[in-house]
Amino acid sequence: MASENSSKPSAPDLPAYLQEPLERQSPDRLESIADYATELAAWKRRQRERELRQKRAEEAVDDEELESLEKREIATDPEEYEDVPTSGAYITIKETKPGYHYYYWQWRDGENWRNEYIAPVNPKQGTGSNTAQ
């Protein structure tokens, strides 16, 4: 059981414009804010997952493209790449400049999108590595 003279909890790293108004709220209001913050965080995570699924559906290569890569002996398993996460990464095609298309791994890393080069779509267009590193 906490004593009545217990110290005030330390605040997370919040900007003053959030922390100062919170400190002026009643316990009931703070509990309501905490409930809302929890629900808002869950909603934002669902939105991010929906965005990821939608982007993947729009950009991921199809099975035919994956077979083409495998025939060229290019790894299509993220485990074979050092910096690519094994969960959530997918292969997409990016056009780096007009007419130049390349395969990339793409994945979400927090609020950012990351990618890693795989190979040119047309082997005659690039001289990059065609195998996992």
Short mmCIF file of N, CA and C in Angstrom, two decimals:
data_model
loop_
_atom_site.label_atom_id
_atom_site.label_comp_id
_atom_site.label_asym_id
_atom_site.label_seq_id
_atom_site.Cartn_x
_atom_site.Cartn_y
_atom_site.Cartn_z
N MET A 1 0.85 -1.17 0.00
CA MET A 1 0.00 0.00 0.00
C MET A 1 0.89 1.24 0.00
N ALA A 2 0.61 2.18 -0.85
CA ALA A 2 1.42 3.39 -0.97
C ALA A 2 1.12 4.33 0.19
N SER A 3 2.16 4.99 0.67
CA SER A 3 1.95 5.96 1.75
C SER A 3 1.38 7.24 1.18
N GLU A 4 0.76 8.03 2.04
CA GLU A 4 0.16 9.28 1.58
C GLU A 4 1.20 10.29 1.15
N ASN A 5 2.44 10.12 1.59
CA ASN A 5 3.51 11.04 1.25
C ASN A 5 4.34 10.53 0.08
N SER A 6 3.78 9.59 -0.69
CA SER A 6 4.55 9.05 -1.81
C SER A 6 4.84 10.15 -2.82
N SER A 7 5.95 9.98 -3.51
CA SER A 7 6.36 11.02 -4.46
C SER A 7 5.52 10.95 -5.73
N LYS A 8 5.43 12.07 -6.37
CA LYS A 8 4.70 12.20 -7.63
C LYS A 8 5.38 11.32 -8.68
N PRO A 9 4.62 10.61 -9.50
CA PRO A 9 5.24 9.76 -10.52
C PRO A 9 6.02 10.60 -11.52
N SER A 10 7.09 10.02 -12.03
CA SER A 10 7.87 10.74 -13.04
C SER A 10 7.11 10.68 -14.36
N ALA A 11 7.15 11.78 -15.06
CA ALA A 11 6.42 11.89 -16.33
C ALA A 11 7.24 11.28 -17.46
N PRO A 12 6.57 10.71 -18.45
CA PRO A 12 7.30 10.28 -19.63
C PRO A 12 7.84 11.51 -20.36
N ASP A 13 8.65 11.28 -21.33
CA ASP A 13 9.23 12.39 -22.09
C ASP A 13 8.14 13.00 -22.97
N LEU A 14 7.43 13.96 -22.41
CA LEU A 14 6.34 14.64 -23.12
C LEU A 14 6.69 16.11 -23.31
N PRO A 15 6.21 16.71 -24.38
CA PRO A 15 6.39 18.15 -24.52
C PRO A 15 5.58 18.88 -23.45
N ALA A 16 6.04 20.04 -23.06
CA ALA A 16 5.39 20.82 -21.99
C ALA A 16 3.93 21.10 -22.32
N TYR A 17 3.60 21.32 -23.61
CA TYR A 17 2.22 21.65 -23.96
C TYR A 17 1.27 20.49 -23.69
N LEU A 18 1.79 19.27 -23.51
CA LEU A 18 0.96 18.13 -23.11
C LEU A 18 1.04 17.88 -21.61
N GLN A 19 2.24 17.89 -21.08
CA GLN A 19 2.44 17.55 -19.67
C GLN A 19 1.79 18.55 -18.72
N GLU A 20 1.99 19.83 -18.94
CA GLU A 20 1.48 20.83 -18.00
C GLU A 20 -0.05 20.80 -17.88
N PRO A 21 -0.80 20.74 -18.98
CA PRO A 21 -2.26 20.65 -18.82
C PRO A 21 -2.71 19.35 -18.13
N LEU A 22 -2.00 18.26 -18.38
CA LEU A 22 -2.36 17.00 -17.71
C LEU A 22 -2.23 17.12 -16.20
N GLU A 23 -1.21 17.78 -15.75
CA GLU A 23 -0.97 17.91 -14.31
C GLU A 23 -2.06 18.72 -13.61
N ARG A 24 -2.81 19.49 -14.36
CA ARG A 24 -3.89 20.31 -13.77
C ARG A 24 -5.24 19.58 -13.75
N GLN A 25 -5.29 18.36 -14.26
CA GLN A 25 -6.56 17.64 -14.36
C GLN A 25 -6.87 16.84 -13.09
N SER A 26 -8.16 16.58 -12.90
CA SER A 26 -8.60 15.76 -11.76
C SER A 26 -8.26 14.29 -12.02
N PRO A 27 -8.24 13.47 -10.97
CA PRO A 27 -7.98 12.04 -11.16
C PRO A 27 -8.98 11.39 -12.12
N ASP A 28 -10.27 11.74 -12.00
CA ASP A 28 -11.28 11.16 -12.90
C ASP A 28 -11.01 11.54 -14.36
N ARG A 29 -10.70 12.80 -14.57
CA ARG A 29 -10.41 13.26 -15.93
C ARG A 29 -9.16 12.57 -16.47
N LEU A 30 -8.14 12.42 -15.64
CA LEU A 30 -6.91 11.74 -16.07
C LEU A 30 -7.20 10.29 -16.46
N GLU A 31 -8.07 9.62 -15.71
CA GLU A 31 -8.43 8.24 -16.06
C GLU A 31 -9.17 8.20 -17.40
N SER A 32 -10.03 9.18 -17.64
CA SER A 32 -10.73 9.26 -18.93
C SER A 32 -9.73 9.51 -20.06
N ILE A 33 -8.78 10.38 -19.82
CA ILE A 33 -7.75 10.67 -20.82
C ILE A 33 -6.92 9.41 -21.10
N ALA A 34 -6.57 8.69 -20.04
CA ALA A 34 -5.79 7.46 -20.21
C ALA A 34 -6.56 6.43 -21.03
N ASP A 35 -7.86 6.27 -20.74
CA ASP A 35 -8.69 5.34 -21.51
C ASP A 35 -8.74 5.76 -22.98
N TYR A 36 -8.95 7.05 -23.21
CA TYR A 36 -9.01 7.56 -24.58
C TYR A 36 -7.66 7.34 -25.29
N ALA A 37 -6.56 7.64 -24.60
CA ALA A 37 -5.24 7.47 -25.20
C ALA A 37 -4.99 6.01 -25.58
N THR A 38 -5.43 5.09 -24.73
CA THR A 38 -5.27 3.66 -25.02
C THR A 38 -6.09 3.27 -26.26
N GLU A 39 -7.33 3.73 -26.31
CA GLU A 39 -8.19 3.43 -27.46
C GLU A 39 -7.65 4.08 -28.73
N LEU A 40 -7.17 5.31 -28.62
CA LEU A 40 -6.62 6.01 -29.78
C LEU A 40 -5.38 5.30 -30.30
N ALA A 41 -4.52 4.84 -29.40
CA ALA A 41 -3.31 4.12 -29.81
C ALA A 41 -3.69 2.82 -30.54
N ALA A 42 -4.68 2.10 -30.03
CA ALA A 42 -5.12 0.86 -30.67
C ALA A 42 -5.69 1.15 -32.05
N TRP A 43 -6.48 2.22 -32.17
CA TRP A 43 -7.06 2.61 -33.46
C TRP A 43 -5.95 2.96 -34.45
N LYS A 44 -4.95 3.72 -33.99
CA LYS A 44 -3.85 4.11 -34.88
C LYS A 44 -3.07 2.88 -35.35
N ARG A 45 -2.88 1.90 -34.46
CA ARG A 45 -2.19 0.67 -34.87
C ARG A 45 -2.99 -0.08 -35.93
N ARG A 46 -4.33 -0.13 -35.75
CA ARG A 46 -5.18 -0.79 -36.75
C ARG A 46 -5.11 -0.05 -38.08
N GLN A 47 -5.12 1.28 -38.03
CA GLN A 47 -5.03 2.08 -39.25
C GLN A 47 -3.71 1.81 -39.97
N ARG A 48 -2.62 1.74 -39.21
CA ARG A 48 -1.31 1.49 -39.80
C ARG A 48 -1.27 0.11 -40.43
N GLU A 49 -1.86 -0.89 -39.76
CA GLU A 49 -1.91 -2.24 -40.32
C GLU A 49 -2.75 -2.27 -41.60
N ARG A 50 -3.87 -1.56 -41.59
CA ARG A 50 -4.72 -1.49 -42.79
C ARG A 50 -3.95 -0.84 -43.93
N GLU A 51 -3.23 0.23 -43.64
CA GLU A 51 -2.43 0.91 -44.65
C GLU A 51 -1.36 -0.02 -45.21
N LEU A 52 -0.72 -0.79 -44.33
CA LEU A 52 0.30 -1.73 -44.76
C LEU A 52 -0.29 -2.80 -45.67
N ARG A 53 -1.43 -3.37 -45.28
CA ARG A 53 -2.08 -4.39 -46.12
C ARG A 53 -2.47 -3.82 -47.47
N GLN A 54 -3.01 -2.60 -47.47
CA GLN A 54 -3.43 -1.97 -48.72
C GLN A 54 -2.23 -1.70 -49.62
N LYS A 55 -1.17 -1.15 -49.04
CA LYS A 55 0.03 -0.84 -49.83
C LYS A 55 0.65 -2.12 -50.37
N ARG A 56 0.66 -3.16 -49.54
CA ARG A 56 1.22 -4.44 -49.99
C ARG A 56 0.40 -5.01 -51.15
N ALA A 57 -0.93 -4.94 -51.02
CA ALA A 57 -1.80 -5.45 -52.08
C ALA A 57 -1.57 -4.70 -53.39
N GLU A 58 -1.31 -3.41 -53.29
CA GLU A 58 -1.11 -2.58 -54.48
C GLU A 58 0.28 -2.76 -55.09
N GLU A 59 1.30 -2.98 -54.26
CA GLU A 59 2.68 -2.91 -54.73
C GLU A 59 3.44 -4.23 -54.79
N ALA A 60 3.03 -5.23 -54.04
CA ALA A 60 3.80 -6.48 -53.99
C ALA A 60 3.76 -7.18 -55.34
N VAL A 61 4.87 -7.80 -55.69
CA VAL A 61 4.90 -8.55 -56.95
C VAL A 61 4.05 -9.80 -56.81
N ASP A 62 3.59 -10.30 -57.95
CA ASP A 62 2.74 -11.49 -57.93
C ASP A 62 3.60 -12.76 -57.98
N ASP A 63 2.94 -13.91 -57.92
CA ASP A 63 3.64 -15.19 -57.89
C ASP A 63 4.48 -15.40 -59.14
N GLU A 64 4.01 -14.91 -60.28
CA GLU A 64 4.76 -15.04 -61.52
C GLU A 64 6.11 -14.31 -61.44
N GLU A 65 6.09 -13.11 -60.87
CA GLU A 65 7.33 -12.34 -60.70
C GLU A 65 8.28 -13.07 -59.74
N LEU A 66 7.72 -13.64 -58.66
CA LEU A 66 8.55 -14.37 -57.71
C LEU A 66 9.21 -15.57 -58.38
N GLU A 67 8.46 -16.28 -59.22
CA GLU A 67 9.02 -17.42 -59.95
C GLU A 67 10.14 -16.96 -60.88
N SER A 68 9.95 -15.82 -61.52
CA SER A 68 10.97 -15.26 -62.40
C SER A 68 12.27 -14.99 -61.63
N LEU A 69 12.13 -14.43 -60.43
CA LEU A 69 13.32 -14.17 -59.61
C LEU A 69 14.00 -15.48 -59.22
N GLU A 70 13.21 -16.47 -58.83
CA GLU A 70 13.78 -17.75 -58.42
C GLU A 70 14.50 -18.44 -59.58
N LYS A 71 13.96 -18.32 -60.80
CA LYS A 71 14.62 -18.89 -61.97
C LYS A 71 15.97 -18.22 -62.22
N ARG A 72 16.07 -16.97 -61.84
CA ARG A 72 17.34 -16.23 -61.98
C ARG A 72 18.25 -16.46 -60.77
N GLU A 73 17.84 -17.37 -59.89
CA GLU A 73 18.57 -17.72 -58.67
C GLU A 73 18.76 -16.51 -57.75
N ILE A 74 17.71 -15.71 -57.67
CA ILE A 74 17.68 -14.57 -56.76
C ILE A 74 16.78 -14.94 -55.59
N ALA A 75 17.31 -14.82 -54.39
CA ALA A 75 16.59 -15.23 -53.19
C ALA A 75 15.31 -14.40 -53.01
N THR A 76 14.22 -15.10 -52.71
CA THR A 76 12.94 -14.43 -52.45
C THR A 76 12.47 -14.64 -51.01
N ASP A 77 13.35 -15.15 -50.19
CA ASP A 77 13.05 -15.36 -48.77
C ASP A 77 13.76 -14.27 -47.96
N PRO A 78 13.01 -13.48 -47.19
CA PRO A 78 13.66 -12.39 -46.45
C PRO A 78 14.72 -12.88 -45.47
N GLU A 79 14.64 -14.13 -45.03
CA GLU A 79 15.65 -14.66 -44.11
C GLU A 79 17.04 -14.71 -44.75
N GLU A 80 17.09 -14.70 -46.07
CA GLU A 80 18.37 -14.77 -46.77
C GLU A 80 19.02 -13.40 -46.95
N TYR A 81 18.40 -12.37 -46.41
CA TYR A 81 18.93 -11.01 -46.50
C TYR A 81 19.21 -10.50 -45.10
N GLU A 82 20.38 -9.96 -44.90
CA GLU A 82 20.82 -9.55 -43.56
C GLU A 82 19.94 -8.49 -42.91
N ASP A 83 19.57 -7.46 -43.64
CA ASP A 83 18.87 -6.33 -43.03
C ASP A 83 17.36 -6.31 -43.25
N VAL A 84 16.81 -7.37 -43.84
CA VAL A 84 15.38 -7.42 -44.13
C VAL A 84 14.66 -8.21 -43.03
N PRO A 85 13.62 -7.63 -42.42
CA PRO A 85 12.90 -8.37 -41.38
C PRO A 85 12.17 -9.57 -41.99
N THR A 86 12.07 -10.64 -41.22
CA THR A 86 11.43 -11.85 -41.73
C THR A 86 9.92 -11.75 -41.71
N SER A 87 9.39 -10.76 -41.03
CA SER A 87 7.94 -10.57 -40.96
C SER A 87 7.57 -9.20 -41.51
N GLY A 88 6.62 -9.17 -42.44
CA GLY A 88 6.11 -7.90 -42.94
C GLY A 88 6.78 -7.37 -44.18
N ALA A 89 7.90 -7.94 -44.58
CA ALA A 89 8.60 -7.45 -45.77
C ALA A 89 8.01 -8.12 -47.01
N TYR A 90 7.96 -7.37 -48.10
CA TYR A 90 7.50 -7.93 -49.36
C TYR A 90 8.32 -7.35 -50.50
N ILE A 91 8.29 -8.03 -51.64
CA ILE A 91 9.06 -7.58 -52.80
C ILE A 91 8.17 -6.71 -53.67
N THR A 92 8.74 -5.59 -54.09
CA THR A 92 8.03 -4.65 -54.95
C THR A 92 8.96 -4.23 -56.08
N ILE A 93 8.40 -3.58 -57.08
CA ILE A 93 9.20 -3.04 -58.19
C ILE A 93 9.17 -1.53 -58.10
N LYS A 94 10.35 -0.92 -58.13
CA LYS A 94 10.47 0.54 -58.10
C LYS A 94 11.09 1.00 -59.41
N GLU A 95 10.61 2.14 -59.89
CA GLU A 95 11.21 2.77 -61.07
C GLU A 95 12.07 3.92 -60.57
N THR A 96 13.39 3.75 -60.63
CA THR A 96 14.30 4.76 -60.08
C THR A 96 14.45 5.96 -60.99
N LYS A 97 14.36 5.72 -62.28
CA LYS A 97 14.30 6.79 -63.28
C LYS A 97 13.57 6.19 -64.48
N PRO A 98 13.04 7.01 -65.35
CA PRO A 98 12.22 6.47 -66.44
C PRO A 98 12.89 5.30 -67.18
N GLY A 99 12.17 4.18 -67.19
CA GLY A 99 12.65 3.01 -67.90
C GLY A 99 13.53 2.07 -67.10
N TYR A 100 13.90 2.44 -65.90
CA TYR A 100 14.77 1.61 -65.06
C TYR A 100 13.98 1.07 -63.87
N HIS A 101 13.68 -0.22 -63.92
CA HIS A 101 12.87 -0.86 -62.89
C HIS A 101 13.72 -1.86 -62.11
N TYR A 102 13.56 -1.83 -60.79
CA TYR A 102 14.34 -2.69 -59.92
C TYR A 102 13.45 -3.34 -58.86
N TYR A 103 13.84 -4.55 -58.47
CA TYR A 103 13.16 -5.24 -57.37
C TYR A 103 13.76 -4.73 -56.06
N TYR A 104 12.88 -4.51 -55.10
CA TYR A 104 13.30 -4.10 -53.76
C TYR A 104 12.47 -4.85 -52.73
N TRP A 105 13.08 -5.13 -51.59
CA TRP A 105 12.31 -5.52 -50.42
C TRP A 105 11.76 -4.24 -49.83
N GLN A 106 10.55 -4.27 -49.33
CA GLN A 106 9.97 -3.09 -48.69
C GLN A 106 9.25 -3.52 -47.42
N TRP A 107 9.38 -2.72 -46.36
CA TRP A 107 8.72 -3.03 -45.10
C TRP A 107 8.54 -1.76 -44.29
N ARG A 108 7.66 -1.86 -43.32
CA ARG A 108 7.37 -0.74 -42.42
C ARG A 108 8.29 -0.85 -41.21
N ASP A 109 8.90 0.26 -40.81
CA ASP A 109 9.77 0.31 -39.64
C ASP A 109 9.29 1.48 -38.79
N GLY A 110 8.38 1.20 -37.86
CA GLY A 110 7.78 2.29 -37.08
C GLY A 110 6.93 3.15 -37.98
N GLU A 111 7.23 4.43 -38.04
CA GLU A 111 6.48 5.36 -38.88
C GLU A 111 7.06 5.48 -40.28
N ASN A 112 8.16 4.81 -40.54
CA ASN A 112 8.86 4.95 -41.83
C ASN A 112 8.78 3.69 -42.66
N TRP A 113 8.93 3.87 -43.96
CA TRP A 113 9.06 2.75 -44.89
C TRP A 113 10.53 2.57 -45.18
N ARG A 114 10.97 1.32 -45.21
CA ARG A 114 12.36 0.99 -45.52
C ARG A 114 12.36 0.08 -46.75
N ASN A 115 13.48 0.07 -47.45
CA ASN A 115 13.60 -0.87 -48.56
C ASN A 115 15.06 -1.25 -48.74
N GLU A 116 15.24 -2.38 -49.42
CA GLU A 116 16.58 -2.86 -49.73
C GLU A 116 16.57 -3.40 -51.15
N TYR A 117 17.57 -2.98 -51.90
CA TYR A 117 17.72 -3.39 -53.30
C TYR A 117 17.89 -4.90 -53.41
N ILE A 118 17.27 -5.46 -54.46
CA ILE A 118 17.45 -6.89 -54.75
C ILE A 118 18.18 -7.07 -56.08
N ALA A 119 17.54 -6.59 -57.17
CA ALA A 119 18.11 -6.80 -58.50
C ALA A 119 17.32 -6.00 -59.52
N PRO A 120 17.90 -5.80 -60.72
CA PRO A 120 17.11 -5.15 -61.77
C PRO A 120 16.03 -6.10 -62.28
N VAL A 121 14.91 -5.54 -62.72
CA VAL A 121 13.86 -6.37 -63.31
C VAL A 121 14.39 -6.98 -64.60
N ASN A 122 15.04 -6.17 -65.40
CA ASN A 122 15.69 -6.64 -66.63
C ASN A 122 17.17 -6.78 -66.31
N PRO A 123 17.71 -8.00 -66.30
CA PRO A 123 19.11 -8.20 -65.90
C PRO A 123 20.11 -7.39 -66.72
N LYS A 124 19.76 -6.98 -67.91
CA LYS A 124 20.69 -6.22 -68.75
C LYS A 124 20.75 -4.75 -68.36
N GLN A 125 19.83 -4.30 -67.46
CA GLN A 125 19.78 -2.88 -67.08
C GLN A 125 20.72 -2.53 -65.94
N GLY A 126 21.09 -3.46 -65.12
CA GLY A 126 21.87 -3.10 -63.94
C GLY A 126 23.01 -4.05 -63.71
N THR A 127 23.93 -3.60 -62.90
CA THR A 127 25.08 -4.42 -62.58
C THR A 127 25.15 -4.74 -61.10
N GLY A 128 24.07 -4.46 -60.37
CA GLY A 128 24.05 -4.71 -58.92
C GLY A 128 24.05 -6.20 -58.63
N SER A 129 24.22 -6.52 -57.39
CA SER A 129 24.22 -7.91 -56.94
C SER A 129 22.86 -8.55 -57.19
N ASN A 130 22.85 -9.76 -57.71
CA ASN A 130 21.61 -10.46 -57.99
C ASN A 130 21.29 -11.52 -56.95
N THR A 131 22.08 -11.61 -55.91
CA THR A 131 21.83 -12.61 -54.88
C THR A 131 21.81 -11.96 -53.52
N ALA A 132 21.31 -12.71 -52.57
CA ALA A 132 21.25 -12.20 -51.19
C ALA A 132 22.67 -11.97 -50.68
N GLN A 133 22.78 -11.00 -49.79
CA GLN A 133 24.11 -10.69 -49.27
C GLN A 133 24.33 -11.30 -47.93
#
